[in-house]
Short mmCIF file of C-alpha atoms in Angstrom, two decimals:
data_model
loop_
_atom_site.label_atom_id
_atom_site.label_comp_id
_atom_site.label_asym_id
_atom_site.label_seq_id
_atom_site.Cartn_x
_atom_site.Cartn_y
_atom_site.Cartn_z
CA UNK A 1 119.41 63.77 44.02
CA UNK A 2 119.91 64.95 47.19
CA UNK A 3 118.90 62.68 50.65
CA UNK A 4 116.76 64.08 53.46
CA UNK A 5 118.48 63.57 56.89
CA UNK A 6 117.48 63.57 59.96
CA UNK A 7 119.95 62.49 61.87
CA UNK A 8 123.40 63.66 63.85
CA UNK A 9 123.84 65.93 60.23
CA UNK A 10 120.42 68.08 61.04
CA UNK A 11 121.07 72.08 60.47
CA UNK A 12 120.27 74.98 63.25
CA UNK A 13 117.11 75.60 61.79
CA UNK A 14 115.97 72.11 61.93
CA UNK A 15 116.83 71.41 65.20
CA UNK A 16 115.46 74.88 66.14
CA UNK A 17 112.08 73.51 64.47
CA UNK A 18 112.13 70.52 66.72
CA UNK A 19 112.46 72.35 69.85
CA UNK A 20 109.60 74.34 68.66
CA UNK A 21 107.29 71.73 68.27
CA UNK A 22 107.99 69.75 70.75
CA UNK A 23 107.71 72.64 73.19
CA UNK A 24 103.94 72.81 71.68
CA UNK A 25 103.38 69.19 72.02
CA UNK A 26 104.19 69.29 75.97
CA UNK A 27 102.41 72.47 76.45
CA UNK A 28 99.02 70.84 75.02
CA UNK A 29 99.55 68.17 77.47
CA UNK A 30 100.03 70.55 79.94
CA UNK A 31 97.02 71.94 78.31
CA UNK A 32 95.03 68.39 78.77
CA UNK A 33 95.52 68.35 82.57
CA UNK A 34 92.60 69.88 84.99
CA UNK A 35 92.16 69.94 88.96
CA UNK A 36 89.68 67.36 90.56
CA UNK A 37 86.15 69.12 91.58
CA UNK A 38 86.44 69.74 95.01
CA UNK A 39 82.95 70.48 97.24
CA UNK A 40 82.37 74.60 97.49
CA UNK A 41 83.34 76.63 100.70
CA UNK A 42 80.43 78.71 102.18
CA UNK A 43 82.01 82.10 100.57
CA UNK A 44 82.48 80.36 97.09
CA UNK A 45 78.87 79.51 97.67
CA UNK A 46 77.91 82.96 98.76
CA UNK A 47 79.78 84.53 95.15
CA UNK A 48 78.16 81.36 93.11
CA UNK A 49 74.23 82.03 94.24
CA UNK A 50 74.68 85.96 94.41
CA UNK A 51 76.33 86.45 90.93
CA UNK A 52 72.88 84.60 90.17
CA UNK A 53 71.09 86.66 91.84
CA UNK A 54 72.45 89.92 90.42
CA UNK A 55 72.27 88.55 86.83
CA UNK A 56 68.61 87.87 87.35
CA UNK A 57 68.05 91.28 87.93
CA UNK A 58 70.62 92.96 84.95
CA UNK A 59 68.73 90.70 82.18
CA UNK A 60 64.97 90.88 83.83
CA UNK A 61 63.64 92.65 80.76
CA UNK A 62 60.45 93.83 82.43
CA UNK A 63 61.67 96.18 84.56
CA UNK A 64 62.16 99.85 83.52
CA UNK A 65 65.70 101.44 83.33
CA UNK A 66 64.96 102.58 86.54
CA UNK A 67 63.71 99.69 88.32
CA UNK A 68 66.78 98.11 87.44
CA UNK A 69 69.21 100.29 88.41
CA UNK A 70 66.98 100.64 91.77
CA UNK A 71 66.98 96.86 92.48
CA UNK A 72 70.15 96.59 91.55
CA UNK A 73 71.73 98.99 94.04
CA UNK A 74 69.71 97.13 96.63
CA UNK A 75 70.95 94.04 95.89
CA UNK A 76 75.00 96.13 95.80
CA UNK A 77 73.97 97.23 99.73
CA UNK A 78 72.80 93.40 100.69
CA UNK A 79 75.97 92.32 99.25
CA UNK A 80 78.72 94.45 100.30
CA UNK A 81 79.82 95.98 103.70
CA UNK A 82 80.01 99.62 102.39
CA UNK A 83 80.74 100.85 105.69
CA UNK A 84 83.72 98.64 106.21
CA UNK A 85 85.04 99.64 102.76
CA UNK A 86 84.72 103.60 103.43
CA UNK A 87 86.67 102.97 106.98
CA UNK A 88 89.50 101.04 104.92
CA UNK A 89 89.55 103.78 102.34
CA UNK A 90 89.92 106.82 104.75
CA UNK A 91 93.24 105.38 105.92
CA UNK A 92 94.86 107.19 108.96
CA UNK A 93 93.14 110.34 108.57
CA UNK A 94 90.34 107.60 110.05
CA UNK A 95 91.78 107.75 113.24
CA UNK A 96 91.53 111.75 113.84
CA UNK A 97 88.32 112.34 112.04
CA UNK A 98 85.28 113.29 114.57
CA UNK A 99 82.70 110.97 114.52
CA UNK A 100 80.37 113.43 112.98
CA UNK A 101 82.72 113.96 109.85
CA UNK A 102 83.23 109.84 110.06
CA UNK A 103 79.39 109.34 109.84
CA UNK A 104 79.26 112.01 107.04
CA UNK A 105 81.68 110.37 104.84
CA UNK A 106 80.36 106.61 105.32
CA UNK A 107 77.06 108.21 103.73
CA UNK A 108 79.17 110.36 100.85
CA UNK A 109 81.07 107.36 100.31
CA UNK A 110 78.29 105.02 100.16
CA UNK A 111 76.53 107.60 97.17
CA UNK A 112 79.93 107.29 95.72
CA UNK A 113 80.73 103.56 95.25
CA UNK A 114 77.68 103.36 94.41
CA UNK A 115 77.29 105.19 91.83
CA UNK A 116 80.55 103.97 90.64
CA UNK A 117 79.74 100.38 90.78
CA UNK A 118 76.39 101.27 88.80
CA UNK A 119 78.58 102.69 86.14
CA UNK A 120 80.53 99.74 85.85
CA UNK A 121 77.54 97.40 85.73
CA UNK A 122 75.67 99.34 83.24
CA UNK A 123 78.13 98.18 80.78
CA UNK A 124 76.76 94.83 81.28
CA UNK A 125 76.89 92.54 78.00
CA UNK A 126 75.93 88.89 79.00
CA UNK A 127 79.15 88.07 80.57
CA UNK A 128 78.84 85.98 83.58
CA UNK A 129 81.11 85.21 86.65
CA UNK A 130 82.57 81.02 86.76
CA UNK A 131 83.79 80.63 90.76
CA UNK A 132 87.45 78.72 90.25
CA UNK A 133 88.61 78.37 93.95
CA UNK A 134 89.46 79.96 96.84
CA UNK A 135 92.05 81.02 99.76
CA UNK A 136 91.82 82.10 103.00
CA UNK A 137 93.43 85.04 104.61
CA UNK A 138 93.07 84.84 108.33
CA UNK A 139 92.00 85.63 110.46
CA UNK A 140 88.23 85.17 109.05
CA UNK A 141 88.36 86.55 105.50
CA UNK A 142 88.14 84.63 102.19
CA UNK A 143 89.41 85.18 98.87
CA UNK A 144 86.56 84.16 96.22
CA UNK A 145 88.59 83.67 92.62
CA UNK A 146 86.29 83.57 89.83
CA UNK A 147 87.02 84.09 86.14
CA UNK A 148 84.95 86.38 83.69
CA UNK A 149 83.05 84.25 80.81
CA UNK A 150 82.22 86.72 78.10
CA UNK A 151 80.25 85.02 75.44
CA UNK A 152 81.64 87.20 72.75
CA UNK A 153 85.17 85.08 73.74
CA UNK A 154 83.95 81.50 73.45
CA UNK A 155 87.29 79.30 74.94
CA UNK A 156 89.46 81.97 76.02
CA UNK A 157 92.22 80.34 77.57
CA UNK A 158 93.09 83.27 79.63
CA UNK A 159 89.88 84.91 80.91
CA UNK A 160 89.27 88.36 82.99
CA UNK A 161 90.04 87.28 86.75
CA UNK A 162 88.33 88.56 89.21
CA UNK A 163 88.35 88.05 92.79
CA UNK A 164 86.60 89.19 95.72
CA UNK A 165 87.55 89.45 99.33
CA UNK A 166 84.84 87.61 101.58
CA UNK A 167 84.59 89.04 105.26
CA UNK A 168 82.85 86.86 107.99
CA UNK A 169 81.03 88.93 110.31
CA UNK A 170 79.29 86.69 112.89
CA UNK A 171 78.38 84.48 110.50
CA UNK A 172 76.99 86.92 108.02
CA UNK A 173 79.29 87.06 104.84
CA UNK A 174 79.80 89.99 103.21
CA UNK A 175 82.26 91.46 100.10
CA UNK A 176 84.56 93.76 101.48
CA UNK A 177 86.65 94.43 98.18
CA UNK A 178 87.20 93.08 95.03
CA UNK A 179 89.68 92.96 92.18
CA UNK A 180 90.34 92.94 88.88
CA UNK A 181 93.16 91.14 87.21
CA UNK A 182 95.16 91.84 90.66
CA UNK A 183 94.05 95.61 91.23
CA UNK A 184 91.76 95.70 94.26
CA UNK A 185 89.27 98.78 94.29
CA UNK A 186 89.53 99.35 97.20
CA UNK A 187 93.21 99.78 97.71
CA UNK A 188 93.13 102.58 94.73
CA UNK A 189 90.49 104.35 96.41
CA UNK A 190 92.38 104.00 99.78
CA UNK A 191 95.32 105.40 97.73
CA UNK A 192 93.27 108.12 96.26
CA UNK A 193 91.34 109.24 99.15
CA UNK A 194 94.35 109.34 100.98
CA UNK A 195 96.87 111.40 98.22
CA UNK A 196 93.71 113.47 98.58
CA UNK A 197 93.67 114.68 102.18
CA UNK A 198 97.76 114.49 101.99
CA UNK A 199 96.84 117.78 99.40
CA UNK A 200 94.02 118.92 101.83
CA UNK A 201 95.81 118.99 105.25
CA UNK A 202 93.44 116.13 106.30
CA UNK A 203 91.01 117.95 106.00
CA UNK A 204 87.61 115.26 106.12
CA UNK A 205 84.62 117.08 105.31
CA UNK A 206 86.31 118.60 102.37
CA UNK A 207 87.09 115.18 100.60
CA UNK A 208 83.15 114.69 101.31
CA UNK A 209 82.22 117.32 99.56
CA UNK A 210 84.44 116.50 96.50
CA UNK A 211 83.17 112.89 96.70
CA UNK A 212 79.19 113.68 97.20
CA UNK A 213 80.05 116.20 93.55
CA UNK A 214 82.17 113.09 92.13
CA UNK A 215 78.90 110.56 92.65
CA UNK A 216 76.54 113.68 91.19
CA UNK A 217 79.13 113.93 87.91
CA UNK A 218 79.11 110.44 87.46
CA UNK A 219 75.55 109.61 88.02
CA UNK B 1 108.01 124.64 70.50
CA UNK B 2 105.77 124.56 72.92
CA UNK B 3 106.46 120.86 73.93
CA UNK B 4 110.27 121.46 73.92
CA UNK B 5 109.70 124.50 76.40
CA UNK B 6 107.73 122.09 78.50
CA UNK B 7 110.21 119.54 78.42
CA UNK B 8 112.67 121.63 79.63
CA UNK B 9 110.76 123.29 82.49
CA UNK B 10 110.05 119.22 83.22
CA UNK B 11 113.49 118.84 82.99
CA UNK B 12 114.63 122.29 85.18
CA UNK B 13 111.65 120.73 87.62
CA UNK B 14 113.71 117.37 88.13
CA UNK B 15 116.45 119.30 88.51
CA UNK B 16 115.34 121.63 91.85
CA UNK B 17 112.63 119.16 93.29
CA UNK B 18 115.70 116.59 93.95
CA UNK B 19 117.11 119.56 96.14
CA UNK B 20 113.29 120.04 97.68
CA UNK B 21 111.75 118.10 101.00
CA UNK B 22 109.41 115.70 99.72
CA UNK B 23 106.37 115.97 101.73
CA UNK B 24 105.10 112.96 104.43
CA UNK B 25 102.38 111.61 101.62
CA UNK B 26 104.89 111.29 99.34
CA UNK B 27 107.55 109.95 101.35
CA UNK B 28 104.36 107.24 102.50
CA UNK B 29 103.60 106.56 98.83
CA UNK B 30 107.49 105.55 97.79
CA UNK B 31 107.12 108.61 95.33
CA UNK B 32 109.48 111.34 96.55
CA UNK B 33 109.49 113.17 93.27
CA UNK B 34 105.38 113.58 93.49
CA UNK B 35 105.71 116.80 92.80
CA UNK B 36 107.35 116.88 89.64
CA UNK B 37 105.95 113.28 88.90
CA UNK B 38 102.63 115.10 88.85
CA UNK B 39 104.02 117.73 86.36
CA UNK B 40 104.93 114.70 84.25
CA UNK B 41 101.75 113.01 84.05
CA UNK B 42 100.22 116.60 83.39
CA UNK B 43 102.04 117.06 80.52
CA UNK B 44 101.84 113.61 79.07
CA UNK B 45 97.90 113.62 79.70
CA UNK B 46 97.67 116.71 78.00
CA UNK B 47 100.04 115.29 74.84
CA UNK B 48 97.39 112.19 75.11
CA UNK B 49 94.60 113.95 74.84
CA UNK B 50 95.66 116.08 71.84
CA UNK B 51 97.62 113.50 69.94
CA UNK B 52 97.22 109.44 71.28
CA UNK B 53 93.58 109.43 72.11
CA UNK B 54 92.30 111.48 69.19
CA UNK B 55 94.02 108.78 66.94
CA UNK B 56 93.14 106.01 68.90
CA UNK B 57 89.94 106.91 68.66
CA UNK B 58 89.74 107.45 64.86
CA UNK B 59 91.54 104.08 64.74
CA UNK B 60 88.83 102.50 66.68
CA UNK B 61 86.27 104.43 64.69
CA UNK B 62 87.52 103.56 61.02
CA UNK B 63 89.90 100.57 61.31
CA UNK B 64 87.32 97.33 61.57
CA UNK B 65 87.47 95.01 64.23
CA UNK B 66 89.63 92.28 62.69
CA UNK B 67 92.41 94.32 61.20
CA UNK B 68 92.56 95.74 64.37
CA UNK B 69 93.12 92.34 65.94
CA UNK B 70 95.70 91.42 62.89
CA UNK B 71 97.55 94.52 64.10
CA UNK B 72 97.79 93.69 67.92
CA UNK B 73 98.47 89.70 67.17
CA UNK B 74 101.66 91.04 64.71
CA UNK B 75 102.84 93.30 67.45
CA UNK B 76 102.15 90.58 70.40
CA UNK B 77 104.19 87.60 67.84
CA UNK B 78 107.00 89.83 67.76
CA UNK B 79 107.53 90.54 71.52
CA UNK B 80 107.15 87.00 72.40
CA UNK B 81 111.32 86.84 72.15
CA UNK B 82 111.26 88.93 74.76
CA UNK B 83 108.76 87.04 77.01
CA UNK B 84 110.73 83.68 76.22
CA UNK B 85 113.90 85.17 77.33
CA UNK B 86 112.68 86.27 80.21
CA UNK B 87 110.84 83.29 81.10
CA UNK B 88 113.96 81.33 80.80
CA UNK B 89 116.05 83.94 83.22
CA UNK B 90 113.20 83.47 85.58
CA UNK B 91 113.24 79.88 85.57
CA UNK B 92 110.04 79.41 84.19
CA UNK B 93 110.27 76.10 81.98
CA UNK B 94 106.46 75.58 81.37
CA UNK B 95 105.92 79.24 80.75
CA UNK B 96 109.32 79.48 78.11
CA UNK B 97 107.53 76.17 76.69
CA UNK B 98 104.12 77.82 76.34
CA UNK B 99 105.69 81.15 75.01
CA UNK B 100 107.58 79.17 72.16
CA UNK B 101 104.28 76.81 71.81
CA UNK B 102 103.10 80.29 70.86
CA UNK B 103 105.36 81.83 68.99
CA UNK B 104 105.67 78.56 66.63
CA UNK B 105 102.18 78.13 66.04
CA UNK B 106 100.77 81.84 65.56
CA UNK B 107 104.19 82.22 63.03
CA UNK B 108 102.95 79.28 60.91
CA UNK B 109 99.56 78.39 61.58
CA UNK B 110 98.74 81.82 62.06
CA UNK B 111 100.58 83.30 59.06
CA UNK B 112 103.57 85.09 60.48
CA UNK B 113 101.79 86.28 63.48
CA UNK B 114 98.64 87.49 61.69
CA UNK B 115 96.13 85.36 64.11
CA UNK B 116 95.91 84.19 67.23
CA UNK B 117 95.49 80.44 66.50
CA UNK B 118 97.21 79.47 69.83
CA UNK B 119 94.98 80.85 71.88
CA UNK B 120 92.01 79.02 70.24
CA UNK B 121 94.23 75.54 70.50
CA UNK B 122 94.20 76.41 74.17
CA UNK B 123 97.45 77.98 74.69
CA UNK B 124 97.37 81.26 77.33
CA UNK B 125 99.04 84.49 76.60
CA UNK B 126 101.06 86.11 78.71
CA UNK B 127 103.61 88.54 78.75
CA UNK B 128 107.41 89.25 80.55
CA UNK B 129 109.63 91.61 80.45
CA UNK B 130 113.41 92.31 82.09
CA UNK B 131 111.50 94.66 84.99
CA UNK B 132 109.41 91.96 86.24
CA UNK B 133 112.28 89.39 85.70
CA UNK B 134 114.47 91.93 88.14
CA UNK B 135 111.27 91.61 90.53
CA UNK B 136 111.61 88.05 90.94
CA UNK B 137 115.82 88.14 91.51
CA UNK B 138 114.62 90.04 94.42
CA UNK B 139 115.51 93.85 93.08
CA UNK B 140 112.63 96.08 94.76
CA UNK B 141 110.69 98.42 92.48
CA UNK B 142 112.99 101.43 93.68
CA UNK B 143 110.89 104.98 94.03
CA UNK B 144 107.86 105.66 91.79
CA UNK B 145 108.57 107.42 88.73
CA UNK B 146 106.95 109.19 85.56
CA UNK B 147 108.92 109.58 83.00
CA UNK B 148 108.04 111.76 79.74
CA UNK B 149 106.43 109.93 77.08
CA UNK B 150 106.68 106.54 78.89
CA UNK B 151 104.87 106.86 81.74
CA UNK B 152 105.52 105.21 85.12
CA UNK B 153 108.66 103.61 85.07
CA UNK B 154 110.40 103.04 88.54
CA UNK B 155 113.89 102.85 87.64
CA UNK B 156 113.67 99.17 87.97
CA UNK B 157 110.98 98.69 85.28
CA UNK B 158 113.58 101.34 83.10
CA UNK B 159 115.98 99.38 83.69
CA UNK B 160 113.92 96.50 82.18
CA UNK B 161 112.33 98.32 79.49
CA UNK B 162 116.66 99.06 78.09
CA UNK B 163 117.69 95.59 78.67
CA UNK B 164 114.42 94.43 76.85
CA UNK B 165 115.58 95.88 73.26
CA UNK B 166 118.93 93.58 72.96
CA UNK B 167 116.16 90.60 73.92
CA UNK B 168 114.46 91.34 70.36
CA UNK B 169 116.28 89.80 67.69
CA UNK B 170 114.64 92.48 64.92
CA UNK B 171 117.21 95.21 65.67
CA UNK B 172 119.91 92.79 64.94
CA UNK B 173 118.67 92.37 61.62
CA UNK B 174 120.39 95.01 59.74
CA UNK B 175 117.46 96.34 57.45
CA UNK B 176 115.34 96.32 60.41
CA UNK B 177 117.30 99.02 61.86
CA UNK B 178 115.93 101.54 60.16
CA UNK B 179 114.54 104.39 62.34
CA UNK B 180 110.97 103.92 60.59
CA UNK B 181 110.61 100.19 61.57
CA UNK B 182 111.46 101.17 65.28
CA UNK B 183 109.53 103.88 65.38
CA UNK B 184 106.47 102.97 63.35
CA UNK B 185 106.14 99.50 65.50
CA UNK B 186 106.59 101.85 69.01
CA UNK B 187 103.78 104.21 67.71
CA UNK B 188 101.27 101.45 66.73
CA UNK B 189 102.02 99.25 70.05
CA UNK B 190 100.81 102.57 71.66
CA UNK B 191 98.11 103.14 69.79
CA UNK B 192 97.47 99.77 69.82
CA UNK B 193 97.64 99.34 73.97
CA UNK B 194 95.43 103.23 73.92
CA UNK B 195 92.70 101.82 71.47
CA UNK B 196 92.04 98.42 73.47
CA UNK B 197 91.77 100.24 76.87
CA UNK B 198 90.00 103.17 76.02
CA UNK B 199 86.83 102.55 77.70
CA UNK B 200 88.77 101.11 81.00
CA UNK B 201 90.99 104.27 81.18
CA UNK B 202 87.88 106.80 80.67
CA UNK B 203 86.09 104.73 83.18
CA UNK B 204 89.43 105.41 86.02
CA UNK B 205 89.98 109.24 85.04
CA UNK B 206 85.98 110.09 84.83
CA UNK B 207 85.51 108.10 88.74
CA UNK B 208 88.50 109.17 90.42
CA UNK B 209 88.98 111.98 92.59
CA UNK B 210 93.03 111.90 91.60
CA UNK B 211 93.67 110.26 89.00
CA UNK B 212 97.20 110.47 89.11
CA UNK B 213 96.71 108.52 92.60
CA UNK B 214 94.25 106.21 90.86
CA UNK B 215 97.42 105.65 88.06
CA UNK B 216 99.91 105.36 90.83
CA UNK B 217 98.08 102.28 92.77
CA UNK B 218 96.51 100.99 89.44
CA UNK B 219 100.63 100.53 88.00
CA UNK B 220 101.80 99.39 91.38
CA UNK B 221 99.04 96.74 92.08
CA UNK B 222 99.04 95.89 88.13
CA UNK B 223 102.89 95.16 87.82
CA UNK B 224 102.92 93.21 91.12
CA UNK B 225 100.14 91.08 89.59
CA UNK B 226 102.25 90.07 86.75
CA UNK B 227 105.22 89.80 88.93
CA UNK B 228 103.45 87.02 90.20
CA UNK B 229 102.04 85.64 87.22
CA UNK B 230 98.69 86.28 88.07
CA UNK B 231 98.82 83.70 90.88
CA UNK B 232 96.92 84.81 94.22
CA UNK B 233 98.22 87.66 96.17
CA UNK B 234 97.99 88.92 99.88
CA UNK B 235 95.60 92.19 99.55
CA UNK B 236 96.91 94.40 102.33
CA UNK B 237 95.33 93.76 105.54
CA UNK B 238 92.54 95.99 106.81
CA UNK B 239 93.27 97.95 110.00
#
């Protein structure tokens, strides 16, 4: 008969079993250990009560289609400083615009994100948004982290993150980007917009036109 | 025939654009190629919309949910040698501890890799490969590239994407060598990787005004993210 061992005689395999497991064993400790609660920061507070808010209005079953998507833009605008975002995304070619072809582009824009954030939102299937922390990035911005909880995923250890970039205008806070999973819409807009008028000889009012089309196509 | 006659004019394109002035946008976007980088992703949008995303739909369509989900936790279990080894050049004991946490319980637990039991005991996926593990020695991402096929693939995530097959100990087994097994495993990771982000990648292309643009940032911005494991990042400042 022959005798188990377990000691100095083990094999490869054996010892590459232990390793295995006892990597496991330390990564559900790991696993075990959680960050004390800390108090929220006004911006965490801000993303907390308005994720709230826009939920309320995406699962309010009496309104109409339209209602919704009505409200719901309103609430976007109250939330968001649109015209901040369509200065960042018009890069340089910010600097040399007139203000007449500036003014017409903050309104194209605004149709634009709009419309895209709508599009985005009317894909909406009870997930929720869980604030985890935050950072600042001076001089008086915030970074909001929250993870997505999608009920369809019950204990997924590695949710959706999504963060959003808090600006602090005189006291009134406002989202001035957000990302997911590390790409920031606003920085691939910048990047389009920009490639755009690179191919357009700067051209403003013509990358109005294409976005004022771009919100009618996607609308 | 077609394709071939493609490739080549791709090919003849690399060719004189490297004796061409790359214009001030591209020189500002790293991407001094654009020009025949946008040929590229022409061509390989065109072969995804008349080969990848047909079948990626029909695989959606006709393939349920859960085999689905069999398929992508197979392909994930057998690129986690890859992720440990990289995890361990990059110094990352936790991460080489949760990757062989993984690996161990999905290939028993979970039936050679069949399901995902790991994650439901709590233990994150996550995913390295020789590019990013380049990134963190300090070698920079080098000028944006598209290559055929592929994709974007700045030479240092080519680079990475080479060194990565000697990390998977499959091709050393000598049965597994067989063209079919490499190629059958590369065609359903693709199909695999089309079918899950369908939705997000009609989403980009139907809301952007260029997509390649919208591809460029979306890899850039993507990679860096898992360069730094997801942890937070400085978004650029706004002038």
């Amino acid at each position: 008969m022959r005798k188990l061992s377990f000691g100095p005689k083990r094999t490869g395999a054996t010892r590459l079993l232990g390793l295995m497991f006892a990597a496991l064993i330390l990564t559900v400790c790991f696993a075990g250990l959680s960050a004390p609660a800390q108090a929220a920061t006004p911006a965490e507070q801000f993303i907390s009560d308005n994720v709230q808010n826009g939920l309320s209005i995406l699962i309010n079953k009496q309104l109409t289609k339209d209602q919704r998507r009505t409200q719901f833009q309103g609430f976007l605008l109250g939330l968001t400083d649109i015209k901040a975002i369509a200065e960042y995304t018009l890069g340089q070619y910010r600097r040399t615009a007139s203000p007449g072809d500036q003014a017409a582009f903050d309104d194209a824009f605004k149709d634009y994100a709009l419309a895209v954030y709508q599009s985005y939102f009317d894909k909406f299937s009870g997930q929720t948004l869980q604030v985890t922390g935050s950072y600042p990035l001076p001089p008086d911005e915030t970074v909001v982290k929250t993870v997505m909880i999608d009920p369809k995923k019950a204990n997924d250890p590695k949710p959706l993150q999504v963060n959003f970039r808090i600006a602090n205008k005189n006291g009134r806070l406002a989202v001035v980007d957000f990302s997911v999973e590390g790409v920031w819409l606003g920085e691939m807009e910048r990047s389009e917009f920009t490639s755009y008028l690179g191919q357009n000889n700067g051209d403003v009012p013509t990358l109005t036109a294409m976005l004022k089309k771009k919100a009618q196509q996607i609308k | 025939m077609r394709i071939f006659l493609r490739l080549a004019a791709i090919a003849a394109g690399l060719c004189l654009s490297a004796c061409s002035t790359p214009s001030p946008s591209a020189l500002a976007n790293n991407d001094p190629q654009e020009a025949t980088n946008r040929e590229i992703f022409d061509f390989n949008q065109k072969l995804d919309r008349w080969t990848l995303r047909p079948a990626a739909e029909r695989y959606n369509n006709y393939v349920p949910g859960q085999v689905r989900e069999v398929v992508h936790n197979t392909l994930t279990n057998l690129n986690l040698s890859v992720t440990f080894a990289n995890d361990v050049l990059q110094g990352e004991p936790k991460r080489a501890t949760q990757t062989l946490s993984r690996f161990t319980v999905n290939s028993t637990l979970g039936v050679g890799g069949l399901f995902d039991v790991a994650s439901r005991l709590g233990i994150p996926e996550h995913s390295e490969d020789f590019g990013q593990t380049l990134a963190v020695w300090g070698v920079g991402e080098g000028p944006y590239m598209v290559l055929p096929l592929l994709g974007p693939a700045p030479p240092r995530d080519t680079v990475g994407l080479v060194v990565d097959v000697f990390f998977d100990p499959t091709i050393y087994i000598p049965i597994k060598q067989h063209i079919l097994w490499m190629v059958g495993r590369q065609y359903f990771t693709l199909l695999d990787v089309r079918a899950r982000n369908m939705e997000t990648l009609d989403d980009i292309e139907r809301n952007s005004l260029d997509f390649y643009a919208a591809s460029r940032s979306l890899y850039r911005q993507y990679r860096a993210n898992e360069i730094r494991n997801g942890e937070p990042d400085a978004p650029p400042p706004k002038d």
